[in-house]
């Protein structure tokens, strides 16, 4: 992204956000307390907070709950982290470079009564380890999303990501919603399934062995059952996090349906044949 592009994005964000944010501004701080200003410069972006109505919607899109660890990248005044703790009862962490913002966020969390569940770390998001998060939220520029993308794709399959306004380049979101004219994008980190798998299913005495070949672009998967010069196409192929579903019509004309979980070098689950339960299946990675 050129300097001109960066300036254009900054102007766009500021124009988009200033009016509604001013209506949501907090009460004036005490004379010795830091009070942020919309549009102030930060390490990587200017500060424009996400309106609280959109914060709630983003957390709803991620289906945040008490068992989640929510990490907000570039947490600003802490509103997303505090909302996750207060309204959704999740443990939450904000990573913010500006020490004044971190101090402000801690004061805001204490006022909201969630200081035990809403934590704030003064750090660079690109140098931080947040791999244990189950939900990651962000409001960053497009080039920063792209810098983060490799790290996000290495997170545990099923991790949920939500971005205000900006996407992840050619990694298409699983959902895009607009709320009061503002856009939020949602992704689920996909398991890595590309390659050749040795698929086995059926009763022990009549075990069927086949070669499953998969190609993957993020959460989009295609493939087939390959036996020599024969390729049986897959249908209803869907990858969501670590859950993989697919079906094919075998050489006897029977529709076989598979639903399983990806466990690093194996996929395990159950299957149906001709619409009826037909036991379990297992696929082991061959390449």
Short mmCIF file of C-alpha atoms in Angstrom, two decimals:
data_model
loop_
_atom_site.label_atom_id
_atom_site.label_comp_id
_atom_site.label_asym_id
_atom_site.label_seq_id
_atom_site.Cartn_x
_atom_site.Cartn_y
_atom_site.Cartn_z
CA UNK A 1 0.00 0.00 0.00
CA UNK A 2 1.41 3.40 -1.00
CA UNK A 3 1.59 6.42 1.28
CA UNK A 4 -1.24 7.98 -0.71
CA UNK A 5 -3.38 4.85 -0.22
CA UNK A 6 -2.67 4.84 3.50
CA UNK A 7 -3.66 8.50 3.79
CA UNK A 8 -6.84 7.82 1.84
CA UNK A 9 -7.80 4.94 4.18
CA UNK A 10 -7.12 7.07 7.22
CA UNK A 11 -9.29 9.85 5.87
CA UNK A 12 -12.04 7.34 5.08
CA UNK A 13 -11.98 5.84 8.58
CA UNK A 14 -12.04 9.24 10.24
CA UNK A 15 -14.90 10.53 8.09
CA UNK A 16 -16.87 7.33 8.66
CA UNK A 17 -16.51 7.29 12.40
CA UNK A 18 -16.27 10.76 13.91
CA UNK A 19 -19.95 11.71 14.01
CA UNK A 20 -21.37 8.59 15.73
CA UNK A 21 -18.37 8.22 17.99
CA UNK A 22 -18.76 11.72 19.38
CA UNK A 23 -22.28 10.79 20.45
CA UNK A 24 -20.87 7.78 22.30
CA UNK A 25 -18.00 9.60 23.97
CA UNK A 26 -17.40 9.03 27.63
CA UNK A 27 -17.90 11.67 30.29
CA UNK A 28 -14.93 14.07 30.58
CA UNK A 29 -11.99 12.69 32.46
CA UNK A 30 -10.48 14.21 35.54
CA UNK A 31 -7.90 16.95 34.96
CA UNK A 32 -5.01 14.54 35.49
CA UNK A 33 -6.43 11.70 33.41
CA UNK A 34 -5.58 11.03 29.78
CA UNK A 35 -8.50 11.54 27.39
CA UNK A 36 -8.05 10.24 23.82
CA UNK A 37 -9.09 12.20 20.75
CA UNK A 38 -10.67 10.62 17.69
CA UNK A 39 -8.10 10.69 14.89
CA UNK A 40 -5.03 10.81 17.11
CA UNK A 41 -1.97 9.08 15.68
CA UNK A 42 -0.94 5.63 16.90
CA UNK A 43 1.88 3.25 16.07
CA UNK A 44 0.20 1.72 13.01
CA UNK A 45 -3.20 3.42 12.72
CA UNK A 46 -5.04 6.50 13.88
CA UNK A 47 -7.46 5.95 16.77
CA UNK A 48 -11.08 5.67 15.73
CA UNK A 49 -13.08 3.51 18.15
CA UNK A 50 -15.70 1.06 16.96
CA UNK A 51 -19.19 2.27 17.98
CA UNK A 52 -20.53 0.24 20.86
CA UNK A 53 -23.55 -0.98 18.89
CA UNK A 54 -21.17 -2.53 16.36
CA UNK A 55 -18.94 -3.93 19.11
CA UNK A 56 -21.95 -5.87 20.38
CA UNK A 57 -22.80 -7.08 16.88
CA UNK A 58 -19.23 -8.26 16.21
CA UNK A 59 -19.22 -10.26 19.44
CA UNK A 60 -22.61 -11.71 18.51
CA UNK A 61 -21.29 -12.72 15.09
CA UNK A 62 -18.49 -14.62 16.83
CA UNK A 63 -21.01 -16.22 19.21
CA UNK A 64 -18.89 -15.20 22.21
CA UNK A 65 -19.70 -16.93 25.49
CA UNK A 66 -18.34 -17.72 28.95
CA UNK A 67 -15.94 -20.39 27.64
CA UNK A 68 -14.18 -18.00 25.27
CA UNK A 69 -10.96 -16.06 25.48
CA UNK A 70 -11.44 -12.91 23.40
CA UNK A 71 -8.36 -10.97 22.27
CA UNK A 72 -8.80 -7.51 20.76
CA UNK A 73 -5.85 -6.38 18.62
CA UNK A 74 -5.28 -2.66 19.05
CA UNK A 75 -7.76 -2.37 21.90
CA UNK A 76 -7.82 1.44 22.19
CA UNK A 77 -10.00 2.55 25.10
CA UNK A 78 -10.91 -1.06 25.90
CA UNK A 79 -14.57 -1.02 24.86
CA UNK A 80 -14.52 -4.34 22.96
CA UNK A 81 -12.66 -6.13 25.75
CA UNK A 82 -14.98 -4.68 28.40
CA UNK A 83 -18.12 -5.56 26.41
CA UNK A 84 -16.92 -9.16 25.96
CA UNK A 85 -16.44 -9.48 29.72
CA UNK A 86 -19.51 -7.56 30.89
CA UNK A 87 -22.17 -8.52 28.33
CA UNK A 88 -20.94 -11.94 27.17
CA UNK A 89 -19.18 -13.14 30.36
CA UNK A 90 -16.01 -14.06 28.48
CA UNK A 91 -12.43 -13.72 29.63
CA UNK A 92 -10.92 -11.03 27.45
CA UNK A 93 -7.57 -9.38 26.73
CA UNK A 94 -6.72 -6.19 24.91
CA UNK A 95 -3.33 -5.67 23.26
CA UNK A 96 -2.55 -1.97 22.87
CA UNK A 97 0.73 -0.17 22.13
CA UNK A 98 -0.12 3.21 23.68
CA UNK A 99 0.51 3.10 27.46
CA UNK A 100 -1.95 5.95 28.08
CA UNK A 101 -4.66 3.95 26.32
CA UNK A 102 -3.82 0.89 28.39
CA UNK A 103 -4.12 2.88 31.62
CA UNK A 104 -7.42 4.37 30.42
CA UNK A 105 -8.74 0.90 29.52
CA UNK A 106 -7.94 -0.42 32.98
CA UNK A 107 -9.78 2.49 34.57
CA UNK A 108 -12.76 1.86 32.28
CA UNK A 109 -12.75 -1.84 33.15
CA UNK A 110 -12.69 -1.02 36.85
CA UNK A 111 -15.62 1.39 36.45
CA UNK A 112 -17.52 -1.34 34.55
CA UNK A 113 -16.85 -3.86 37.32
CA UNK A 114 -14.96 -6.32 35.09
CA UNK A 115 -11.36 -5.69 36.08
CA UNK A 116 -10.95 -9.39 36.96
CA UNK A 117 -12.05 -10.61 33.51
CA UNK A 118 -10.89 -7.80 31.23
CA UNK A 119 -7.09 -7.52 31.03
CA UNK A 120 -4.94 -5.12 29.04
CA UNK A 121 -1.39 -5.61 27.80
CA UNK A 122 0.91 -2.85 26.60
CA UNK A 123 2.52 -4.44 23.56
CA UNK A 124 2.97 -4.50 19.79
CA UNK A 125 0.30 -6.75 18.25
CA UNK A 126 2.82 -8.09 15.72
CA UNK A 127 5.20 -9.18 18.49
CA UNK A 128 2.50 -10.64 20.76
CA UNK A 129 1.51 -14.24 21.34
CA UNK A 130 -2.27 -14.62 21.30
CA UNK A 131 -2.50 -18.19 20.00
CA UNK A 132 -4.71 -19.29 22.93
CA UNK A 133 -7.52 -16.93 21.91
CA UNK A 134 -10.75 -18.52 20.74
CA UNK A 135 -11.99 -15.19 19.33
CA UNK A 136 -9.89 -12.38 17.82
CA UNK A 137 -11.37 -8.94 17.07
CA UNK A 138 -9.75 -6.05 15.22
CA UNK A 139 -10.25 -2.68 13.54
CA UNK A 140 -7.07 -2.22 11.56
CA UNK A 141 -6.06 -1.06 8.10
CA UNK A 142 -6.12 -3.55 5.17
CA UNK A 143 -2.33 -3.83 5.01
CA UNK A 144 -2.18 -4.67 8.73
CA UNK A 145 -4.82 -7.38 8.32
CA UNK A 146 -2.69 -8.89 5.55
CA UNK A 147 0.43 -8.78 7.76
CA UNK A 148 -1.49 -10.59 10.48
CA UNK A 149 -3.12 -13.12 8.15
CA UNK A 150 -0.33 -15.77 8.20
CA UNK A 151 -0.32 -15.73 12.00
CA UNK A 152 -4.11 -15.94 12.17
CA UNK A 153 -4.17 -18.89 9.77
CA UNK A 154 -1.79 -20.76 12.10
CA UNK A 155 -4.19 -20.47 15.01
CA UNK A 156 -6.22 -23.44 16.19
CA UNK A 157 -8.86 -24.47 13.63
CA UNK A 158 -12.22 -23.14 14.72
CA UNK A 159 -10.83 -19.87 16.10
CA UNK A 160 -13.26 -17.07 15.22
CA UNK A 161 -12.11 -13.76 13.76
CA UNK A 162 -14.10 -10.55 13.36
CA UNK A 163 -12.87 -7.38 11.63
CA UNK A 164 -14.59 -4.01 11.56
CA UNK A 165 -14.64 -2.62 8.00
CA UNK A 166 -11.61 -4.32 6.42
CA UNK A 167 -11.17 -7.83 5.02
CA UNK A 168 -8.25 -10.25 4.57
CA UNK A 169 -7.48 -9.87 0.87
CA UNK A 170 -8.31 -13.03 -1.08
CA UNK A 171 -9.28 -14.91 2.10
CA UNK A 172 -13.00 -14.43 1.68
CA UNK A 173 -15.05 -14.05 4.91
CA UNK A 174 -17.57 -16.67 6.01
CA UNK A 175 -20.00 -13.86 6.72
CA UNK A 176 -20.23 -10.14 6.02
CA UNK A 177 -22.88 -8.12 7.83
CA UNK A 178 -23.80 -4.45 7.72
CA UNK A 179 -25.15 -2.77 10.83
CA UNK A 180 -26.24 0.88 10.69
CA UNK A 181 -24.14 1.38 7.57
CA UNK A 182 -21.02 -0.23 9.05
CA UNK A 183 -19.47 -3.48 7.87
CA UNK A 184 -18.15 -6.40 9.92
CA UNK A 185 -16.42 -9.45 8.43
CA UNK A 186 -16.31 -12.87 10.09
CA UNK A 187 -14.01 -15.87 9.50
CA UNK A 188 -13.47 -19.27 11.07
CA UNK A 189 -9.84 -20.45 10.93
CA UNK A 190 -9.87 -23.59 8.76
CA UNK A 191 -8.00 -26.82 9.40
CA UNK A 192 -5.30 -27.77 6.89
CA UNK A 193 -6.68 -30.61 4.79
CA UNK A 194 -4.94 -30.28 1.43
CA UNK A 195 -3.21 -33.45 0.29
CA UNK A 196 -3.76 -37.17 -0.06
CA UNK A 197 -5.58 -39.18 2.61
CA UNK A 198 -6.09 -42.92 3.02
CA UNK A 199 -9.80 -43.31 3.73
CA UNK A 200 -11.24 -46.42 5.40
CA UNK A 201 -14.85 -47.10 6.36
CA UNK A 202 -17.38 -49.88 6.87
CA UNK A 203 -17.49 -52.99 9.01
CA UNK A 204 -14.19 -54.59 10.04
CA UNK A 205 -14.77 -57.68 7.91
CA UNK A 206 -15.73 -55.62 4.90
CA UNK A 207 -13.53 -52.55 5.32
CA UNK A 208 -13.44 -50.28 2.28
CA UNK A 209 -10.14 -48.55 1.52
CA UNK A 210 -9.97 -45.55 -0.79
CA UNK A 211 -7.68 -42.63 -1.63
CA UNK A 212 -9.12 -39.20 -0.85
CA UNK A 213 -7.45 -36.28 -2.61
CA UNK A 214 -8.19 -32.72 -1.44
CA UNK A 215 -7.18 -29.29 -2.69
CA UNK A 216 -7.67 -26.26 -0.45
CA UNK A 217 -7.82 -22.47 -0.70
CA UNK A 218 -8.47 -21.23 2.83
CA UNK A 219 -11.89 -22.68 3.81
CA UNK A 220 -12.75 -23.60 0.21
CA UNK A 221 -12.05 -27.28 -0.55
CA UNK A 222 -12.46 -29.48 -3.60
CA UNK A 223 -11.38 -33.01 -4.38
CA UNK A 224 -12.26 -36.55 -5.27
CA UNK A 225 -11.83 -40.25 -4.62
CA UNK A 226 -9.00 -41.38 -6.88
CA UNK A 227 -8.36 -44.99 -7.88
CA UNK A 228 -5.95 -45.33 -10.80
CA UNK A 229 -7.52 -43.63 -13.80
CA UNK A 230 -10.90 -43.33 -12.03
CA UNK A 231 -11.87 -40.23 -10.11
CA UNK A 232 -15.16 -40.10 -8.19
CA UNK A 233 -16.13 -36.48 -7.61
CA UNK A 234 -17.01 -35.19 -4.16
CA UNK A 235 -20.22 -33.32 -3.47
CA UNK A 236 -21.54 -31.29 -0.51
CA UNK A 237 -17.92 -30.61 0.47
CA UNK A 238 -17.71 -28.21 3.42
CA UNK A 239 -14.91 -27.25 5.80
CA UNK A 240 -15.68 -25.13 8.85
CA UNK A 241 -12.91 -24.94 11.39
CA UNK A 242 -11.96 -28.53 12.14
CA UNK A 243 -15.25 -29.99 10.84
CA UNK A 244 -15.18 -31.58 7.39
CA UNK A 245 -18.20 -32.93 5.50
CA UNK A 246 -18.30 -34.54 2.07
CA UNK A 247 -20.13 -37.20 0.10
CA UNK A 248 -19.73 -39.22 -3.09
CA UNK A 249 -21.54 -41.88 -5.05
CA UNK A 250 -19.49 -45.09 -4.93
CA UNK A 251 -18.96 -47.58 -7.77
CA UNK A 252 -22.12 -49.48 -6.73
CA UNK A 253 -24.22 -46.34 -7.05
CA UNK A 254 -24.58 -45.83 -3.28
CA UNK A 255 -24.46 -42.30 -1.89
CA UNK A 256 -21.92 -42.28 0.95
CA UNK A 257 -21.96 -39.27 3.30
CA UNK A 258 -19.14 -38.42 5.72
CA UNK A 259 -19.00 -36.00 8.65
CA UNK A 260 -15.84 -35.82 10.72
CA UNK A 261 -13.29 -33.83 12.65
CA UNK A 262 -9.77 -33.02 11.47
CA UNK A 263 -7.13 -34.02 14.04
CA UNK A 264 -3.80 -32.94 12.56
CA UNK A 265 -2.83 -36.05 10.56
CA UNK A 266 -6.19 -37.82 10.70
CA UNK A 267 -9.89 -37.24 10.12
CA UNK A 268 -12.37 -39.25 12.18
CA UNK A 269 -16.14 -39.32 12.20
CA UNK A 270 -19.29 -41.09 11.15
CA UNK A 271 -20.85 -41.93 7.81
CA UNK A 272 -24.16 -42.76 6.20
CA UNK A 273 -24.80 -45.03 3.22
CA UNK A 274 -27.99 -44.73 1.19
CA UNK A 275 -29.36 -42.42 3.88
CA UNK A 276 -28.79 -44.83 6.79
CA UNK A 277 -26.12 -44.81 9.55
CA UNK A 278 -23.21 -46.99 8.44
CA UNK A 279 -20.65 -46.75 11.22
CA UNK A 280 -17.47 -44.75 11.48
CA UNK A 281 -14.71 -43.72 9.13
CA UNK A 282 -11.08 -42.70 9.43
CA UNK A 283 -8.69 -40.97 7.06
CA UNK A 284 -4.94 -40.87 7.62
CA UNK A 285 -2.76 -38.29 5.91
CA UNK A 286 -0.55 -39.82 3.23
CA UNK A 287 1.00 -36.60 1.91
#
